[in-house]
Amino acid sequence: MENEFNPFSLLGKNIVISGAASGIARQCAINCSKMGARLILLDLNGEGLAETLSMMDRPDEHFTAVVDLTDKEKTASTLAEGVKVVGKVHGLLNCAGISTTLPLNVVKEDTLDKFFKVNVYTGYFLTQEVTKRANLAEEGASIVFFSSVAGSYGSNGKSVYGMTKGALRSLARSLAVELARKNVRVNSISPGVIITPINQNLPHIADPEKRAELEKQHLLGLGKTTDIANACIYLLSDASRWVTGINIFVDGGFTAK
C-alpha cells in the first residue's frame, strides 16, 4: 500500500510570493504549486509573471498581479484582492530584492534609500498586511525573509547589499517573538551563489576563471534555484511547525569553512 505520509505537503495552503516573475522566486512558485499550494504572485513584471504561471501546476487556481511593491497602499489593496480570490494566507516568501556591487566611496544617500526601500521596506510592509486579521489564516502562517550569506559575511563592494540583507535577519528574529502569539512563525534564509537565468551571463559566472574561484568557495559547487525553493517548502510546511526565529544557510558549504 502506498505511503501517503508527507510532512512537506502544502496542500490546502495559500502562499504569497513577491518578486515571482523570475529567478529563485519563480522556482519557489513552481515548486510550491507542485506541493499543492495555491499562490498569490506579485511582481512589477507582468510578462515574467505570466511566464511563471505557465510553468506552474494548476495555473487556473492561482492569482497574479502586477504591482510596485514599494507602493504600500497599492500593495495592500492588491493583496486584499488576491485573498478574495485564493483565500486567507498561510505563508509568505519575501523574495523581491535588488543587488549591486559598489565601493564605499561612490555610495550616495539615495542609493541607500533605494536599496532599503526595495530590500527591506517592501518585505516589512507586505508582512504587516499579511498578518492582519482580514488576510491571515486562522491557523496562523509561516513568513520567510530572503537574506543572503552577504548579510553575515563580508565581501568587497557589498556593504550596501549586505547591510540590507543583515537587516532582514534581525527583522525575522524580532518578528518571530512579536508574532508568535498569532501562531505566525518567522524565519530567514541565506542563499549562497545561485545560478539563475539572469546572472548566468554576468562576468562572475560566465568567466571560467571567476566561476572556478566561486565554486572553490562553495564545497558542493554553486547552487540551483530549486535548492532554495525546496528549503522554503520546508519552512512553509507543517514539517517546520516548531521552527521560528532562525536563519537557514543554504549555501553549498560556503559558511562551513
Tab-separated table of C-alpha atoms in Angstrom:
chain	number	residue	atom	x	y	z
A	1	MET	CA	0.000	0.000	0.000
A	2	GLU	CA	1.322	3.426	-0.944
A	3	ASN	CA	2.541	5.525	1.962
A	4	GLU	CA	0.873	8.953	1.701
A	5	PHE	CA	2.703	10.467	4.684
A	6	ASN	CA	4.261	13.752	3.560
A	7	PRO	CA	5.017	16.379	6.221
A	8	PHE	CA	6.200	18.766	3.495
A	9	SER	CA	2.857	18.919	1.697
A	10	LEU	CA	1.435	22.383	1.040
A	11	LEU	CA	-2.000	21.089	0.088
A	12	GLY	CA	-4.660	23.432	1.439
A	13	LYS	CA	-2.184	26.270	1.998
A	14	ASN	CA	-2.293	29.680	0.308
A	15	ILE	CA	1.132	31.246	-0.206
A	16	VAL	CA	2.131	34.789	-1.209
A	17	ILE	CA	5.389	35.216	-3.151
A	18	SER	CA	6.878	38.602	-4.009
A	19	GLY	CA	9.227	39.036	-6.967
A	20	ALA	CA	7.772	35.929	-8.605
A	21	ALA	CA	8.471	36.935	-12.215
A	22	SER	CA	11.959	35.433	-12.302
A	23	GLY	CA	14.831	33.669	-10.596
A	24	ILE	CA	14.555	31.981	-7.222
A	25	ALA	CA	11.068	33.362	-6.577
A	26	ARG	CA	9.809	31.853	-9.836
A	27	GLN	CA	11.195	28.459	-8.843
A	28	CYS	CA	9.567	28.820	-5.427
A	29	ALA	CA	6.222	29.418	-7.130
A	30	ILE	CA	6.657	26.389	-9.401
A	31	ASN	CA	7.734	24.052	-6.598
A	32	CYS	CA	5.067	25.267	-4.175
A	33	SER	CA	2.392	24.617	-6.793
A	34	LYS	CA	3.730	21.099	-7.253
A	35	MET	CA	3.377	20.583	-3.497
A	36	GLY	CA	-0.303	21.536	-3.661
A	37	ALA	CA	-0.308	25.210	-2.641
A	38	ARG	CA	-2.396	27.941	-4.178
A	39	LEU	CA	-0.340	31.040	-4.887
A	40	ILE	CA	-0.677	34.816	-4.869
A	41	LEU	CA	2.181	36.068	-7.050
A	42	LEU	CA	3.267	39.716	-7.006
A	43	ASP	CA	5.772	41.484	-9.246
A	44	LEU	CA	6.233	44.584	-11.373
A	45	ASN	CA	6.981	42.458	-14.450
A	46	GLY	CA	3.685	41.250	-15.899
A	47	GLU	CA	5.271	39.316	-18.760
A	48	GLY	CA	7.519	37.473	-16.342
A	49	LEU	CA	4.578	36.666	-14.063
A	50	ALA	CA	2.662	35.195	-16.990
A	51	GLU	CA	5.645	33.013	-17.874
A	52	THR	CA	5.944	31.846	-14.263
A	53	LEU	CA	2.247	30.982	-14.170
A	54	SER	CA	2.561	28.945	-17.376
A	55	MET	CA	5.192	26.757	-15.695
A	56	MET	CA	3.118	26.004	-12.599
A	57	ASP	CA	0.738	23.179	-11.784
A	58	ARG	CA	-2.975	24.111	-11.932
A	59	PRO	CA	-2.396	27.640	-13.309
A	60	ASP	CA	-6.104	28.488	-13.110
A	61	GLU	CA	-6.054	28.194	-9.290
A	62	HIS	CA	-3.527	30.969	-8.686
A	63	PHE	CA	-3.668	34.770	-8.578
A	64	THR	CA	-1.090	37.050	-10.213
A	65	ALA	CA	-0.883	40.823	-10.062
A	66	VAL	CA	1.419	43.463	-11.466
A	67	VAL	CA	2.232	45.803	-8.603
A	68	ASP	CA	5.019	48.121	-7.489
A	69	LEU	CA	5.817	46.637	-4.089
A	70	THR	CA	7.337	49.938	-2.954
A	71	ASP	CA	3.836	51.423	-3.167
A	72	LYS	CA	2.484	50.409	0.234
A	73	GLU	CA	-1.165	51.309	-0.391
A	74	LYS	CA	-1.309	49.662	-3.808
A	75	THR	CA	0.343	46.529	-2.454
A	76	ALA	CA	-2.186	46.353	0.380
A	77	SER	CA	-5.173	46.618	-1.953
A	78	THR	CA	-3.675	44.095	-4.374
A	79	LEU	CA	-3.096	41.597	-1.589
A	80	ALA	CA	-6.686	42.025	-0.409
A	81	GLU	CA	-7.856	41.280	-3.956
A	82	GLY	CA	-5.715	38.145	-4.050
A	83	VAL	CA	-7.092	36.949	-0.722
A	84	LYS	CA	-10.631	37.275	-2.087
A	85	VAL	CA	-9.684	35.024	-5.000
A	86	VAL	CA	-7.380	32.467	-3.353
A	87	GLY	CA	-8.232	32.640	0.342
A	88	LYS	CA	-6.549	33.749	3.542
A	89	VAL	CA	-2.787	33.430	3.738
A	90	HIS	CA	-0.830	30.557	5.318
A	91	GLY	CA	2.616	31.619	4.122
A	92	LEU	CA	4.681	34.451	2.680
A	93	LEU	CA	8.001	34.358	0.822
A	94	ASN	CA	9.553	37.823	0.756
A	95	CYS	CA	11.757	37.190	-2.274
A	96	ALA	CA	11.702	40.593	-4.005
A	97	GLY	CA	15.018	42.399	-3.911
A	98	ILE	CA	17.842	44.022	-5.854
A	99	SER	CA	21.608	43.563	-5.733
A	100	THR	CA	24.683	45.612	-6.540
A	101	THR	CA	28.438	45.809	-6.097
A	102	LEU	CA	29.535	49.312	-5.084
A	103	PRO	CA	32.647	50.529	-3.246
A	104	LEU	CA	32.133	52.766	-0.225
A	105	ASN	CA	33.346	55.964	-1.867
A	106	VAL	CA	30.686	56.007	-4.607
A	107	VAL	CA	27.627	55.275	-2.467
A	108	LYS	CA	25.162	58.165	-2.156
A	109	GLU	CA	22.302	58.686	0.260
A	110	ASP	CA	19.738	57.982	-2.454
A	111	THR	CA	21.491	54.650	-3.149
A	112	LEU	CA	20.905	53.568	0.442
A	113	ASP	CA	17.313	54.811	0.308
A	114	LYS	CA	16.628	52.791	-2.841
A	115	PHE	CA	18.115	49.556	-1.526
A	116	PHE	CA	16.462	49.722	1.867
A	117	LYS	CA	13.134	50.579	0.274
A	118	VAL	CA	13.223	47.579	-2.060
A	119	ASN	CA	15.102	45.002	0.025
A	120	VAL	CA	13.744	45.793	3.496
A	121	TYR	CA	10.678	48.015	3.458
A	122	THR	CA	8.731	46.020	0.865
A	123	GLY	CA	9.011	42.801	2.867
A	124	TYR	CA	8.280	44.588	6.136
A	125	PHE	CA	5.078	46.181	4.924
A	126	LEU	CA	3.927	43.113	2.990
A	127	THR	CA	4.329	41.118	6.207
A	128	GLN	CA	2.350	43.802	8.013
A	129	GLU	CA	-0.517	43.332	5.552
A	130	VAL	CA	-0.395	39.527	5.500
A	131	THR	CA	-0.627	39.325	9.289
A	132	LYS	CA	-3.737	41.485	9.521
A	133	ARG	CA	-6.855	39.611	10.625
A	134	ALA	CA	-8.563	40.112	7.263
A	135	ASN	CA	-5.723	38.364	5.406
A	136	LEU	CA	-4.238	35.871	7.871
A	137	ALA	CA	-5.401	32.252	8.001
A	138	GLU	CA	-6.992	31.320	11.331
A	139	GLU	CA	-4.426	28.598	11.967
A	140	GLY	CA	-1.523	31.031	11.566
A	141	ALA	CA	1.209	31.328	8.967
A	142	SER	CA	4.888	30.992	8.120
A	143	ILE	CA	6.832	34.068	6.967
A	144	VAL	CA	10.205	33.770	5.240
A	145	PHE	CA	12.581	36.665	4.563
A	146	PHE	CA	15.275	36.262	1.922
A	147	SER	CA	18.604	37.243	3.413
A	148	SER	CA	21.961	36.164	1.952
A	149	VAL	CA	25.384	34.954	3.003
A	150	ALA	CA	26.344	38.575	2.272
A	151	GLY	CA	24.248	39.549	5.288
A	152	SER	CA	26.558	37.596	7.581
A	153	TYR	CA	29.945	37.516	5.818
A	154	GLY	CA	31.878	40.449	4.404
A	155	SER	CA	32.742	40.899	0.742
A	156	ASN	CA	34.323	43.693	-1.282
A	157	GLY	CA	31.773	46.146	-2.654
A	158	LYS	CA	28.845	44.504	-0.864
A	159	SER	CA	28.355	46.965	2.017
A	160	VAL	CA	25.015	48.271	0.718
A	161	TYR	CA	23.586	44.901	-0.292
A	162	GLY	CA	24.974	43.135	2.768
A	163	MET	CA	23.594	45.788	5.111
A	164	THR	CA	20.055	45.278	3.823
A	165	LYS	CA	20.339	41.503	3.981
A	166	GLY	CA	21.708	41.617	7.520
A	167	ALA	CA	18.751	43.785	8.491
A	168	LEU	CA	16.370	41.056	7.319
A	169	ARG	CA	17.954	38.504	9.655
A	170	SER	CA	17.423	40.813	12.625
A	171	LEU	CA	13.915	41.624	11.461
A	172	ALA	CA	12.970	37.948	11.260
A	173	ARG	CA	14.154	37.269	14.808
A	174	SER	CA	12.242	40.181	16.312
A	175	LEU	CA	9.050	39.436	14.382
A	176	ALA	CA	9.276	35.784	15.427
A	177	VAL	CA	8.935	36.944	19.029
A	178	GLU	CA	6.237	39.518	18.312
A	179	LEU	CA	4.036	37.348	16.098
A	180	ALA	CA	4.243	34.042	17.972
A	181	ARG	CA	1.023	34.916	19.821
A	182	LYS	CA	-0.739	34.807	16.439
A	183	ASN	CA	0.842	31.428	15.677
A	184	VAL	CA	2.898	33.097	12.980
A	185	ARG	CA	6.397	31.695	12.514
A	186	VAL	CA	9.080	33.964	11.056
A	187	ASN	CA	12.441	32.801	9.696
A	188	SER	CA	15.055	33.888	7.193
A	189	ILE	CA	17.019	32.005	4.587
A	190	SER	CA	20.531	32.889	3.399
A	191	PRO	CA	21.456	31.519	-0.021
A	192	GLY	CA	24.985	31.253	-1.317
A	193	VAL	CA	25.683	31.859	-5.004
A	194	ILE	CA	22.782	30.523	-7.071
A	195	ILE	CA	22.823	30.161	-10.864
A	196	THR	CA	19.813	31.901	-12.411
A	197	PRO	CA	18.913	32.868	-15.996
A	198	ILE	CA	19.636	36.488	-15.053
A	199	ASN	CA	23.127	36.050	-13.588
A	200	GLN	CA	24.456	33.191	-15.703
A	201	ASN	CA	25.708	35.667	-18.317
A	202	LEU	CA	27.303	38.052	-15.810
A	203	PRO	CA	31.129	38.106	-15.572
A	204	HIS	CA	31.407	36.356	-12.190
A	205	ILE	CA	29.501	33.360	-13.620
A	206	ALA	CA	30.240	33.475	-17.353
A	207	ASP	CA	34.000	33.923	-16.997
A	208	PRO	CA	35.534	30.438	-16.433
A	209	GLU	CA	38.276	31.652	-14.077
A	210	LYS	CA	35.939	33.765	-11.936
A	211	ARG	CA	33.381	30.970	-11.822
A	212	ALA	CA	36.027	28.457	-10.771
A	213	GLU	CA	37.027	30.738	-7.909
A	214	LEU	CA	33.415	30.995	-6.770
A	215	GLU	CA	32.985	27.240	-6.964
A	216	LYS	CA	36.025	26.739	-4.713
A	217	GLN	CA	34.281	28.815	-2.048
A	218	HIS	CA	31.241	26.509	-2.101
A	219	LEU	CA	32.092	22.960	-1.009
A	220	LEU	CA	29.231	21.474	-3.043
A	221	GLY	CA	29.603	23.826	-6.004
A	222	LEU	CA	27.215	26.592	-6.986
A	223	GLY	CA	23.539	26.239	-6.207
A	224	LYS	CA	20.391	25.891	-8.280
A	225	THR	CA	17.157	27.801	-7.765
A	226	THR	CA	15.389	24.609	-6.749
A	227	ASP	CA	17.812	24.189	-3.817
A	228	ILE	CA	16.396	27.363	-2.268
A	229	ALA	CA	12.812	26.631	-3.284
A	230	ASN	CA	12.912	23.248	-1.542
A	231	ALA	CA	14.272	24.811	1.652
A	232	CYS	CA	11.385	27.278	1.512
A	233	ILE	CA	8.915	24.406	1.172
A	234	TYR	CA	10.250	23.038	4.456
A	235	LEU	CA	9.798	26.404	6.189
A	236	LEU	CA	6.284	26.849	4.774
A	237	SER	CA	5.141	23.334	5.592
A	238	ASP	CA	3.989	21.777	8.848
A	239	ALA	CA	7.316	19.918	8.963
A	240	SER	CA	8.790	23.113	10.460
A	241	ARG	CA	5.909	23.837	12.860
A	242	TRP	CA	8.363	24.137	15.805
A	243	VAL	CA	10.874	26.328	13.960
A	244	THR	CA	10.841	30.108	14.307
A	245	GLY	CA	13.318	32.957	14.675
A	246	ILE	CA	16.183	31.210	12.894
A	247	ASN	CA	18.257	31.777	9.779
A	248	ILE	CA	18.988	28.828	7.495
A	249	PHE	CA	22.119	28.932	5.363
A	250	VAL	CA	21.560	27.137	2.061
A	251	ASP	CA	24.974	27.748	0.589
A	252	GLY	CA	26.651	24.542	-0.540
A	253	GLY	CA	29.068	24.710	2.401
A	254	PHE	CA	30.195	28.335	1.919
A	255	THR	CA	29.806	29.098	5.630
A	256	ALA	CA	31.292	25.773	6.788
A	257	LYS	CA	34.867	26.949	6.301
